[in-house]
Amino acid sequence: MEDPALCANGCGFFGTAANHNYCSKCYKDFLKKEEENSAKEKENVMAKDIAELSLSSDQNTEKKIIADDSSTKKKTERCGKCNKKAGIVGFKCRCGTVFCSIHRLPEKHDCNFDYKAMAREILIKENPLVKADKLVRETK
């Protein structure tokens, strides 16, 4: 068997080969330093990318900014019957329209969706027609 090696950091504890010959505490510190270094590298790369983007033509960036602003605005959902803001609690009916809590039921907003036809289609799909073979009688 191998003799246990001392920590590569020189702290006096024993290290393992799985931890690059560091003890557990020094290995954690080593991983933190690596993380910080990689984070700094990412920041440097991002800073270079930002600098390159700023050097590009101002017209292109202005168009992109305007396009981004229009896409970030969220369109508020409104009730299809009373035009009241439905917000988070808006109910989407099967007819495809959003309604407030007052008009969420089909009979309250004169829904044109055919629930009976939908139920019939579901029943037809789930319960296929079973037809048995005719029995032949044997006469004696």
Short mmCIF file of N, CA and C in Angstrom, two decimals:
data_model
loop_
_atom_site.label_atom_id
_atom_site.label_comp_id
_atom_site.label_asym_id
_atom_site.label_seq_id
_atom_site.Cartn_x
_atom_site.Cartn_y
_atom_site.Cartn_z
N MET A 1 0.83 -1.19 0.00
CA MET A 1 0.00 0.00 0.00
C MET A 1 0.88 1.25 0.00
N GLU A 2 0.28 2.32 -0.52
CA GLU A 2 1.01 3.57 -0.57
C GLU A 2 0.93 4.26 0.78
N ASP A 3 1.98 4.97 1.07
CA ASP A 3 1.96 5.77 2.29
C ASP A 3 1.13 7.01 2.03
N PRO A 4 0.33 7.43 3.02
CA PRO A 4 -0.48 8.63 2.79
C PRO A 4 0.42 9.85 2.57
N ALA A 5 0.08 10.63 1.55
CA ALA A 5 0.88 11.81 1.21
C ALA A 5 0.32 13.02 1.95
N LEU A 6 1.22 13.90 2.32
CA LEU A 6 0.79 15.14 2.96
C LEU A 6 0.15 16.06 1.93
N CYS A 7 -0.65 16.99 2.41
CA CYS A 7 -1.36 17.94 1.57
C CYS A 7 -0.37 18.74 0.73
N ALA A 8 -0.69 18.94 -0.55
CA ALA A 8 0.18 19.68 -1.46
C ALA A 8 0.28 21.15 -1.06
N ASN A 9 -0.67 21.61 -0.28
CA ASN A 9 -0.68 23.00 0.16
C ASN A 9 0.24 23.21 1.37
N GLY A 10 0.63 22.09 2.00
CA GLY A 10 1.56 22.17 3.13
C GLY A 10 0.89 22.51 4.45
N CYS A 11 -0.38 22.18 4.61
CA CYS A 11 -1.09 22.53 5.84
C CYS A 11 -0.84 21.51 6.95
N GLY A 12 -0.30 20.32 6.63
CA GLY A 12 0.00 19.32 7.65
C GLY A 12 -0.96 18.16 7.65
N PHE A 13 -2.08 18.27 6.99
CA PHE A 13 -3.03 17.16 6.90
C PHE A 13 -2.67 16.28 5.71
N PHE A 14 -3.30 15.12 5.65
CA PHE A 14 -3.03 14.19 4.57
C PHE A 14 -3.96 14.49 3.39
N GLY A 15 -3.41 14.39 2.18
CA GLY A 15 -4.18 14.61 0.97
C GLY A 15 -4.45 13.31 0.25
N THR A 16 -5.36 13.36 -0.70
CA THR A 16 -5.67 12.17 -1.50
C THR A 16 -5.46 12.49 -2.97
N ALA A 17 -5.23 11.43 -3.75
CA ALA A 17 -4.99 11.62 -5.18
C ALA A 17 -6.25 12.12 -5.89
N ALA A 18 -7.43 11.75 -5.37
CA ALA A 18 -8.68 12.20 -5.97
C ALA A 18 -8.85 13.71 -5.83
N ASN A 19 -8.22 14.30 -4.82
CA ASN A 19 -8.32 15.75 -4.57
C ASN A 19 -7.05 16.48 -5.00
N HIS A 20 -6.31 15.93 -5.96
CA HIS A 20 -5.06 16.53 -6.44
C HIS A 20 -4.05 16.68 -5.31
N ASN A 21 -4.01 15.70 -4.43
CA ASN A 21 -3.11 15.66 -3.25
C ASN A 21 -3.35 16.81 -2.29
N TYR A 22 -4.58 17.32 -2.22
CA TYR A 22 -4.96 18.32 -1.23
C TYR A 22 -5.79 17.64 -0.16
N CYS A 23 -5.81 18.24 1.04
CA CYS A 23 -6.75 17.78 2.06
C CYS A 23 -8.12 18.34 1.71
N SER A 24 -9.16 17.94 2.43
CA SER A 24 -10.51 18.33 2.05
C SER A 24 -10.70 19.85 2.10
N LYS A 25 -10.15 20.50 3.13
CA LYS A 25 -10.32 21.95 3.27
C LYS A 25 -9.57 22.70 2.17
N CYS A 26 -8.33 22.31 1.93
CA CYS A 26 -7.54 22.98 0.88
C CYS A 26 -8.13 22.73 -0.50
N TYR A 27 -8.72 21.54 -0.71
CA TYR A 27 -9.33 21.23 -1.99
C TYR A 27 -10.55 22.11 -2.25
N LYS A 28 -11.34 22.36 -1.18
CA LYS A 28 -12.49 23.27 -1.32
C LYS A 28 -12.01 24.67 -1.69
N ASP A 29 -10.95 25.13 -1.01
CA ASP A 29 -10.40 26.44 -1.33
C ASP A 29 -9.89 26.49 -2.77
N PHE A 30 -9.26 25.40 -3.21
CA PHE A 30 -8.76 25.30 -4.58
C PHE A 30 -9.91 25.41 -5.58
N LEU A 31 -11.03 24.73 -5.31
CA LEU A 31 -12.18 24.78 -6.21
C LEU A 31 -12.78 26.18 -6.25
N LYS A 32 -12.83 26.85 -5.09
CA LYS A 32 -13.36 28.23 -5.07
C LYS A 32 -12.50 29.15 -5.92
N LYS A 33 -11.16 29.01 -5.82
CA LYS A 33 -10.27 29.85 -6.62
C LYS A 33 -10.47 29.60 -8.11
N GLU A 34 -10.64 28.33 -8.49
CA GLU A 34 -10.88 28.01 -9.89
C GLU A 34 -12.18 28.62 -10.38
N GLU A 35 -13.22 28.56 -9.53
CA GLU A 35 -14.51 29.16 -9.90
C GLU A 35 -14.38 30.65 -10.11
N GLU A 36 -13.67 31.33 -9.20
CA GLU A 36 -13.48 32.77 -9.32
C GLU A 36 -12.72 33.11 -10.59
N ASN A 37 -11.70 32.32 -10.89
CA ASN A 37 -10.92 32.58 -12.10
C ASN A 37 -11.77 32.40 -13.35
N SER A 38 -12.60 31.36 -13.37
CA SER A 38 -13.44 31.15 -14.55
C SER A 38 -14.50 32.25 -14.66
N ALA A 39 -15.01 32.72 -13.52
CA ALA A 39 -15.98 33.81 -13.54
C ALA A 39 -15.34 35.09 -14.07
N LYS A 40 -14.09 35.35 -13.67
CA LYS A 40 -13.39 36.54 -14.16
C LYS A 40 -13.16 36.44 -15.66
N GLU A 41 -12.83 35.24 -16.14
CA GLU A 41 -12.62 35.05 -17.58
C GLU A 41 -13.91 35.31 -18.35
N LYS A 42 -15.03 34.83 -17.80
CA LYS A 42 -16.32 35.06 -18.45
C LYS A 42 -16.65 36.54 -18.50
N GLU A 43 -16.35 37.26 -17.40
CA GLU A 43 -16.61 38.70 -17.37
C GLU A 43 -15.75 39.41 -18.41
N ASN A 44 -14.49 38.99 -18.55
CA ASN A 44 -13.61 39.60 -19.55
C ASN A 44 -14.13 39.36 -20.96
N VAL A 45 -14.60 38.14 -21.23
CA VAL A 45 -15.14 37.81 -22.54
C VAL A 45 -16.40 38.64 -22.80
N MET A 46 -17.24 38.77 -21.80
CA MET A 46 -18.47 39.56 -21.96
C MET A 46 -18.13 41.02 -22.20
N ALA A 47 -17.13 41.54 -21.49
CA ALA A 47 -16.74 42.93 -21.67
C ALA A 47 -16.23 43.16 -23.10
N LYS A 48 -15.47 42.19 -23.64
CA LYS A 48 -14.98 42.31 -25.01
C LYS A 48 -16.14 42.28 -25.99
N ASP A 49 -17.12 41.40 -25.74
CA ASP A 49 -18.28 41.32 -26.64
C ASP A 49 -19.07 42.62 -26.62
N ILE A 50 -19.23 43.19 -25.44
CA ILE A 50 -19.97 44.46 -25.32
C ILE A 50 -19.22 45.56 -26.06
N ALA A 51 -17.90 45.57 -25.94
CA ALA A 51 -17.11 46.59 -26.64
C ALA A 51 -17.26 46.43 -28.15
N GLU A 52 -17.26 45.19 -28.64
CA GLU A 52 -17.42 44.96 -30.07
C GLU A 52 -18.79 45.39 -30.55
N LEU A 53 -19.81 45.12 -29.73
CA LEU A 53 -21.16 45.51 -30.11
C LEU A 53 -21.31 47.03 -30.15
N SER A 54 -20.65 47.71 -29.22
CA SER A 54 -20.78 49.17 -29.19
C SER A 54 -20.09 49.81 -30.40
N LEU A 55 -19.11 49.12 -30.97
CA LEU A 55 -18.42 49.65 -32.14
C LEU A 55 -19.24 49.49 -33.41
N SER A 56 -20.22 48.59 -33.38
CA SER A 56 -21.05 48.41 -34.58
C SER A 56 -21.91 49.65 -34.79
N SER A 57 -22.53 49.72 -35.93
CA SER A 57 -23.27 50.93 -36.29
C SER A 57 -24.39 51.22 -35.31
N ASP A 58 -24.60 52.49 -35.02
CA ASP A 58 -25.60 52.91 -34.04
C ASP A 58 -27.02 52.65 -34.54
N GLN A 59 -27.23 52.72 -35.83
CA GLN A 59 -28.58 52.51 -36.36
C GLN A 59 -29.06 51.10 -36.11
N ASN A 60 -28.21 50.12 -36.31
CA ASN A 60 -28.60 48.73 -36.09
C ASN A 60 -28.94 48.48 -34.64
N THR A 61 -28.15 49.04 -33.74
CA THR A 61 -28.40 48.81 -32.31
C THR A 61 -29.67 49.52 -31.87
N GLU A 62 -29.94 50.69 -32.44
CA GLU A 62 -31.16 51.40 -32.07
C GLU A 62 -32.38 50.61 -32.51
N LYS A 63 -32.34 50.02 -33.71
CA LYS A 63 -33.46 49.22 -34.19
C LYS A 63 -33.67 48.00 -33.30
N LYS A 64 -32.57 47.37 -32.87
CA LYS A 64 -32.68 46.21 -32.00
C LYS A 64 -33.28 46.60 -30.66
N ILE A 65 -32.85 47.73 -30.11
CA ILE A 65 -33.37 48.17 -28.81
C ILE A 65 -34.86 48.47 -28.91
N ILE A 66 -35.28 49.11 -29.97
CA ILE A 66 -36.70 49.41 -30.16
C ILE A 66 -37.49 48.12 -30.29
N ALA A 67 -36.98 47.16 -31.02
CA ALA A 67 -37.66 45.89 -31.18
C ALA A 67 -37.75 45.16 -29.85
N ASP A 68 -36.69 45.20 -29.03
CA ASP A 68 -36.70 44.54 -27.73
C ASP A 68 -37.72 45.19 -26.80
N ASP A 69 -37.84 46.51 -26.83
CA ASP A 69 -38.79 47.20 -25.96
C ASP A 69 -40.22 46.80 -26.27
N SER A 70 -40.54 46.66 -27.55
CA SER A 70 -41.91 46.32 -27.92
C SER A 70 -42.23 44.88 -27.56
N SER A 71 -41.24 44.00 -27.56
CA SER A 71 -41.50 42.60 -27.24
C SER A 71 -41.58 42.38 -25.73
N THR A 72 -40.98 43.27 -24.92
CA THR A 72 -41.01 43.07 -23.48
C THR A 72 -42.34 43.49 -22.88
N LYS A 73 -43.08 44.37 -23.55
CA LYS A 73 -44.38 44.76 -23.02
C LYS A 73 -45.35 43.60 -23.16
N LYS A 74 -45.99 43.25 -22.06
CA LYS A 74 -46.92 42.13 -22.08
C LYS A 74 -48.32 42.66 -22.34
N LYS A 75 -48.98 42.07 -23.30
CA LYS A 75 -50.33 42.48 -23.62
C LYS A 75 -51.26 41.95 -22.52
N THR A 76 -52.06 42.84 -21.97
CA THR A 76 -52.97 42.43 -20.91
C THR A 76 -54.16 41.72 -21.52
N GLU A 77 -54.54 40.63 -20.91
CA GLU A 77 -55.69 39.87 -21.37
C GLU A 77 -56.96 40.57 -20.89
N ARG A 78 -57.94 40.67 -21.76
CA ARG A 78 -59.20 41.31 -21.43
C ARG A 78 -60.35 40.35 -21.67
N CYS A 79 -61.41 40.54 -20.90
CA CYS A 79 -62.60 39.70 -21.01
C CYS A 79 -63.23 39.91 -22.39
N GLY A 80 -63.64 38.83 -23.01
CA GLY A 80 -64.24 38.91 -24.34
C GLY A 80 -65.65 39.47 -24.31
N LYS A 81 -66.30 39.50 -23.16
CA LYS A 81 -67.68 39.98 -23.05
C LYS A 81 -67.73 41.43 -22.58
N CYS A 82 -67.06 41.73 -21.45
CA CYS A 82 -67.18 43.08 -20.87
C CYS A 82 -65.92 43.92 -21.05
N ASN A 83 -64.87 43.36 -21.66
CA ASN A 83 -63.61 44.05 -21.92
C ASN A 83 -62.88 44.47 -20.65
N LYS A 84 -63.20 43.85 -19.54
CA LYS A 84 -62.53 44.12 -18.27
C LYS A 84 -61.19 43.38 -18.27
N LYS A 85 -60.15 43.93 -17.60
CA LYS A 85 -58.86 43.27 -17.53
C LYS A 85 -59.00 41.96 -16.77
N ALA A 86 -58.61 40.87 -17.41
CA ALA A 86 -58.71 39.56 -16.77
C ALA A 86 -57.47 39.27 -15.94
N GLY A 87 -56.31 39.75 -16.35
CA GLY A 87 -55.08 39.60 -15.58
C GLY A 87 -54.68 38.15 -15.40
N ILE A 88 -54.21 37.85 -14.21
CA ILE A 88 -53.71 36.50 -13.90
C ILE A 88 -54.85 35.50 -13.83
N VAL A 89 -56.01 35.93 -13.35
CA VAL A 89 -57.12 35.01 -13.13
C VAL A 89 -58.02 34.88 -14.35
N GLY A 90 -57.54 35.25 -15.52
CA GLY A 90 -58.34 35.13 -16.74
C GLY A 90 -58.61 33.68 -17.07
N PHE A 91 -59.84 33.38 -17.43
CA PHE A 91 -60.24 32.02 -17.75
C PHE A 91 -60.33 31.88 -19.27
N LYS A 92 -59.61 30.92 -19.81
CA LYS A 92 -59.65 30.70 -21.25
C LYS A 92 -60.68 29.63 -21.53
N CYS A 93 -61.66 29.98 -22.33
CA CYS A 93 -62.74 29.07 -22.68
C CYS A 93 -62.31 28.19 -23.84
N ARG A 94 -63.05 27.13 -24.10
CA ARG A 94 -62.74 26.25 -25.23
C ARG A 94 -63.05 26.91 -26.56
N CYS A 95 -63.80 27.99 -26.53
CA CYS A 95 -64.05 28.72 -27.77
C CYS A 95 -62.83 29.58 -28.14
N GLY A 96 -61.83 29.67 -27.25
CA GLY A 96 -60.58 30.37 -27.54
C GLY A 96 -60.50 31.78 -27.02
N THR A 97 -61.47 32.25 -26.29
CA THR A 97 -61.49 33.61 -25.78
C THR A 97 -61.24 33.60 -24.28
N VAL A 98 -60.64 34.68 -23.77
CA VAL A 98 -60.37 34.82 -22.34
C VAL A 98 -61.51 35.61 -21.72
N PHE A 99 -61.94 35.18 -20.53
CA PHE A 99 -63.05 35.84 -19.84
C PHE A 99 -62.69 36.12 -18.39
N CYS A 100 -63.39 37.09 -17.80
CA CYS A 100 -63.22 37.41 -16.38
C CYS A 100 -63.98 36.36 -15.56
N SER A 101 -63.92 36.50 -14.24
CA SER A 101 -64.55 35.52 -13.37
C SER A 101 -66.08 35.53 -13.48
N ILE A 102 -66.65 36.65 -13.87
CA ILE A 102 -68.10 36.75 -14.00
C ILE A 102 -68.58 36.03 -15.25
N HIS A 103 -67.86 36.15 -16.36
CA HIS A 103 -68.29 35.59 -17.64
C HIS A 103 -67.56 34.29 -18.00
N ARG A 104 -66.97 33.60 -17.03
CA ARG A 104 -66.19 32.40 -17.34
C ARG A 104 -67.05 31.21 -17.75
N LEU A 105 -68.29 31.14 -17.30
CA LEU A 105 -69.16 30.02 -17.64
C LEU A 105 -69.71 30.19 -19.05
N PRO A 106 -69.90 29.08 -19.79
CA PRO A 106 -70.35 29.17 -21.19
C PRO A 106 -71.70 29.85 -21.34
N GLU A 107 -72.61 29.64 -20.40
CA GLU A 107 -73.93 30.27 -20.53
C GLU A 107 -73.89 31.76 -20.24
N LYS A 108 -72.83 32.26 -19.58
CA LYS A 108 -72.71 33.69 -19.27
C LYS A 108 -72.15 34.50 -20.44
N HIS A 109 -71.39 33.86 -21.33
CA HIS A 109 -70.82 34.61 -22.44
C HIS A 109 -71.28 34.11 -23.81
N ASP A 110 -72.41 33.41 -23.83
CA ASP A 110 -72.99 32.94 -25.09
C ASP A 110 -71.94 32.20 -25.93
N CYS A 111 -71.38 31.16 -25.34
CA CYS A 111 -70.32 30.39 -25.98
C CYS A 111 -70.86 29.67 -27.22
N ASN A 112 -70.06 29.67 -28.27
CA ASN A 112 -70.48 29.03 -29.51
C ASN A 112 -69.79 27.67 -29.69
N PHE A 113 -69.11 27.18 -28.67
CA PHE A 113 -68.42 25.89 -28.74
C PHE A 113 -69.44 24.77 -28.55
N ASP A 114 -69.36 23.73 -29.36
CA ASP A 114 -70.31 22.63 -29.30
C ASP A 114 -69.76 21.53 -28.39
N TYR A 115 -70.19 21.57 -27.12
CA TYR A 115 -69.72 20.61 -26.12
C TYR A 115 -70.25 19.21 -26.39
N LYS A 116 -71.48 19.10 -26.89
CA LYS A 116 -72.07 17.79 -27.16
C LYS A 116 -71.31 17.06 -28.25
N ALA A 117 -70.94 17.76 -29.31
CA ALA A 117 -70.19 17.13 -30.40
C ALA A 117 -68.82 16.68 -29.90
N MET A 118 -68.20 17.50 -29.05
CA MET A 118 -66.90 17.13 -28.50
C MET A 118 -67.03 15.88 -27.64
N ALA A 119 -68.08 15.80 -26.82
CA ALA A 119 -68.29 14.63 -25.96
C ALA A 119 -68.55 13.39 -26.80
N ARG A 120 -69.31 13.53 -27.89
CA ARG A 120 -69.58 12.40 -28.77
C ARG A 120 -68.29 11.87 -29.40
N GLU A 121 -67.43 12.78 -29.85
CA GLU A 121 -66.16 12.38 -30.46
C GLU A 121 -65.29 11.64 -29.45
N ILE A 122 -65.26 12.12 -28.22
CA ILE A 122 -64.47 11.46 -27.18
C ILE A 122 -65.00 10.06 -26.92
N LEU A 123 -66.32 9.93 -26.83
CA LEU A 123 -66.92 8.62 -26.59
C LEU A 123 -66.64 7.66 -27.74
N ILE A 124 -66.69 8.14 -28.96
CA ILE A 124 -66.42 7.30 -30.12
C ILE A 124 -64.96 6.82 -30.10
N LYS A 125 -64.04 7.71 -29.74
CA LYS A 125 -62.63 7.34 -29.70
C LYS A 125 -62.34 6.36 -28.57
N GLU A 126 -62.92 6.59 -27.40
CA GLU A 126 -62.62 5.76 -26.23
C GLU A 126 -63.38 4.45 -26.21
N ASN A 127 -64.54 4.39 -26.85
CA ASN A 127 -65.36 3.19 -26.85
C ASN A 127 -65.61 2.72 -28.28
N PRO A 128 -64.67 1.98 -28.84
CA PRO A 128 -64.88 1.52 -30.22
C PRO A 128 -66.01 0.49 -30.28
N LEU A 129 -66.63 0.40 -31.42
CA LEU A 129 -67.74 -0.52 -31.62
C LEU A 129 -67.22 -1.95 -31.63
N VAL A 130 -67.81 -2.78 -30.77
CA VAL A 130 -67.41 -4.18 -30.69
C VAL A 130 -68.51 -5.01 -31.32
N LYS A 131 -68.15 -5.73 -32.32
CA LYS A 131 -69.12 -6.53 -33.03
C LYS A 131 -68.67 -7.99 -32.94
N ALA A 132 -69.51 -8.81 -32.38
CA ALA A 132 -69.16 -10.22 -32.21
C ALA A 132 -69.50 -11.00 -33.47
N ASP A 133 -68.79 -12.10 -33.68
CA ASP A 133 -69.07 -12.98 -34.82
C ASP A 133 -70.38 -13.73 -34.54
N LYS A 134 -71.07 -14.03 -35.61
CA LYS A 134 -72.33 -14.76 -35.46
C LYS A 134 -72.01 -16.21 -35.09
N LEU A 135 -72.85 -16.74 -34.23
CA LEU A 135 -72.69 -18.12 -33.82
C LEU A 135 -73.46 -19.02 -34.81
N VAL A 136 -72.83 -20.11 -35.15
CA VAL A 136 -73.45 -21.06 -36.06
C VAL A 136 -74.05 -22.18 -35.22
N ARG A 137 -75.34 -22.40 -35.41
CA ARG A 137 -76.00 -23.48 -34.66
C ARG A 137 -75.81 -24.81 -35.37
N GLU A 138 -75.51 -25.77 -34.58
CA GLU A 138 -75.40 -27.12 -35.15
C GLU A 138 -76.70 -27.86 -34.92
N THR A 139 -77.24 -28.43 -35.90
CA THR A 139 -78.47 -29.19 -35.74
C THR A 139 -78.13 -30.67 -35.59
N LYS A 140 -78.94 -31.36 -34.76
CA LYS A 140 -78.68 -32.78 -34.51
C LYS A 140 -79.46 -33.65 -35.40
#
